[in-house]
């Protein structure tokens, strides 16, 4: 459970960073937002996300 919570916090922070970059005029912030969105969809379809795997290894779940 800790791994999933850490992964969601990281995803939220990355999305926030992308939004802040995009709103401040950096067009490439949009790519960060698209990346996180597509990885979320990818994770839902095949039930694998590299960050979830990484956090499960760290938290030994």
mmCIF file of C-alpha atoms in Angstrom:
data_model
loop_
_atom_site.group_PDB
_atom_site.id
_atom_site.type_symbol
_atom_site.label_atom_id
_atom_site.label_comp_id
_atom_site.label_asym_id
_atom_site.label_seq_id
_atom_site.Cartn_x
_atom_site.Cartn_y
_atom_site.Cartn_z
ATOM 1 C CA UNK A 1 0.000 0.000 0.000
ATOM 2 C CA UNK A 2 2.882 2.360 0.730
ATOM 3 C CA UNK A 3 4.297 1.787 -2.758
ATOM 4 C CA UNK A 4 1.025 2.670 -4.450
ATOM 5 C CA UNK A 5 0.604 5.773 -2.297
ATOM 6 C CA UNK A 6 4.175 6.899 -3.077
ATOM 7 C CA UNK A 7 3.584 6.315 -6.793
ATOM 8 C CA UNK A 8 0.395 8.388 -6.733
ATOM 9 C CA UNK A 9 2.106 11.214 -4.846
ATOM 10 C CA UNK A 10 4.944 11.196 -7.387
ATOM 11 C CA UNK A 11 2.452 11.207 -10.274
ATOM 12 C CA UNK A 12 0.615 14.156 -8.730
ATOM 13 C CA UNK A 13 3.836 16.101 -8.219
ATOM 14 C CA UNK A 14 4.966 15.468 -11.791
ATOM 15 C CA UNK A 15 1.575 16.567 -13.119
ATOM 16 C CA UNK A 16 1.722 19.693 -10.965
ATOM 17 C CA UNK A 17 5.216 20.488 -12.238
ATOM 18 C CA UNK A 18 4.057 20.011 -15.825
ATOM 19 C CA UNK A 19 1.058 22.265 -15.286
ATOM 20 C CA UNK A 20 3.158 24.965 -13.637
ATOM 21 C CA UNK A 21 5.704 24.840 -16.458
ATOM 22 C CA UNK A 22 2.995 24.964 -19.094
ATOM 23 C CA UNK A 23 1.187 27.856 -17.410
ATOM 24 C CA UNK A 24 4.425 29.820 -17.058
ATOM 25 C CA UNK A 25 4.964 29.733 -20.814
ATOM 26 C CA UNK A 26 7.172 26.660 -21.231
ATOM 27 C CA UNK A 27 5.484 24.681 -23.969
ATOM 28 C CA UNK A 28 7.323 21.484 -23.140
ATOM 29 C CA UNK A 29 5.442 21.271 -19.852
ATOM 30 C CA UNK A 30 2.579 19.898 -21.930
ATOM 31 C CA UNK A 31 4.725 16.898 -22.872
ATOM 32 C CA UNK A 32 5.163 16.043 -19.197
ATOM 33 C CA UNK A 33 1.383 16.125 -18.731
ATOM 34 C CA UNK A 34 0.837 13.905 -21.794
ATOM 35 C CA UNK A 35 3.524 11.482 -20.626
ATOM 36 C CA UNK A 36 1.907 10.984 -17.216
ATOM 37 C CA UNK A 37 -1.561 10.657 -18.755
ATOM 38 C CA UNK A 38 -0.412 8.067 -21.293
ATOM 39 C CA UNK A 39 1.534 6.094 -18.680
ATOM 40 C CA UNK A 40 -1.611 6.000 -16.513
ATOM 41 C CA UNK A 41 -3.636 4.613 -19.412
ATOM 42 C CA UNK A 42 -0.838 2.175 -20.262
ATOM 43 C CA UNK A 43 -0.796 1.009 -16.642
ATOM 44 C CA UNK A 44 -4.559 0.483 -16.623
ATOM 45 C CA UNK A 45 -4.529 -1.540 -19.854
ATOM 46 C CA UNK A 46 -1.653 -3.943 -19.179
ATOM 47 C CA UNK A 47 -1.412 -3.589 -15.380
ATOM 48 C CA UNK A 48 2.253 -2.568 -15.415
ATOM 49 C CA UNK A 49 3.817 0.787 -14.617
ATOM 50 C CA UNK A 50 7.582 1.150 -14.194
ATOM 51 C CA UNK A 51 7.239 3.537 -11.254
ATOM 52 C CA UNK A 52 4.925 1.121 -9.411
ATOM 53 C CA UNK A 53 7.420 -1.679 -9.966
ATOM 54 C CA UNK A 54 10.249 0.549 -8.686
ATOM 55 C CA UNK A 55 8.383 1.613 -5.538
ATOM 56 C CA UNK A 56 7.336 -1.980 -4.788
ATOM 57 C CA UNK A 57 11.020 -2.949 -4.873
ATOM 58 C CA UNK A 58 11.947 -0.074 -2.543
ATOM 59 C CA UNK A 59 9.135 -0.737 -0.055
ATOM 60 C CA UNK A 60 9.480 -4.545 -0.457
ATOM 61 C CA UNK A 61 5.792 -5.171 -1.118
#
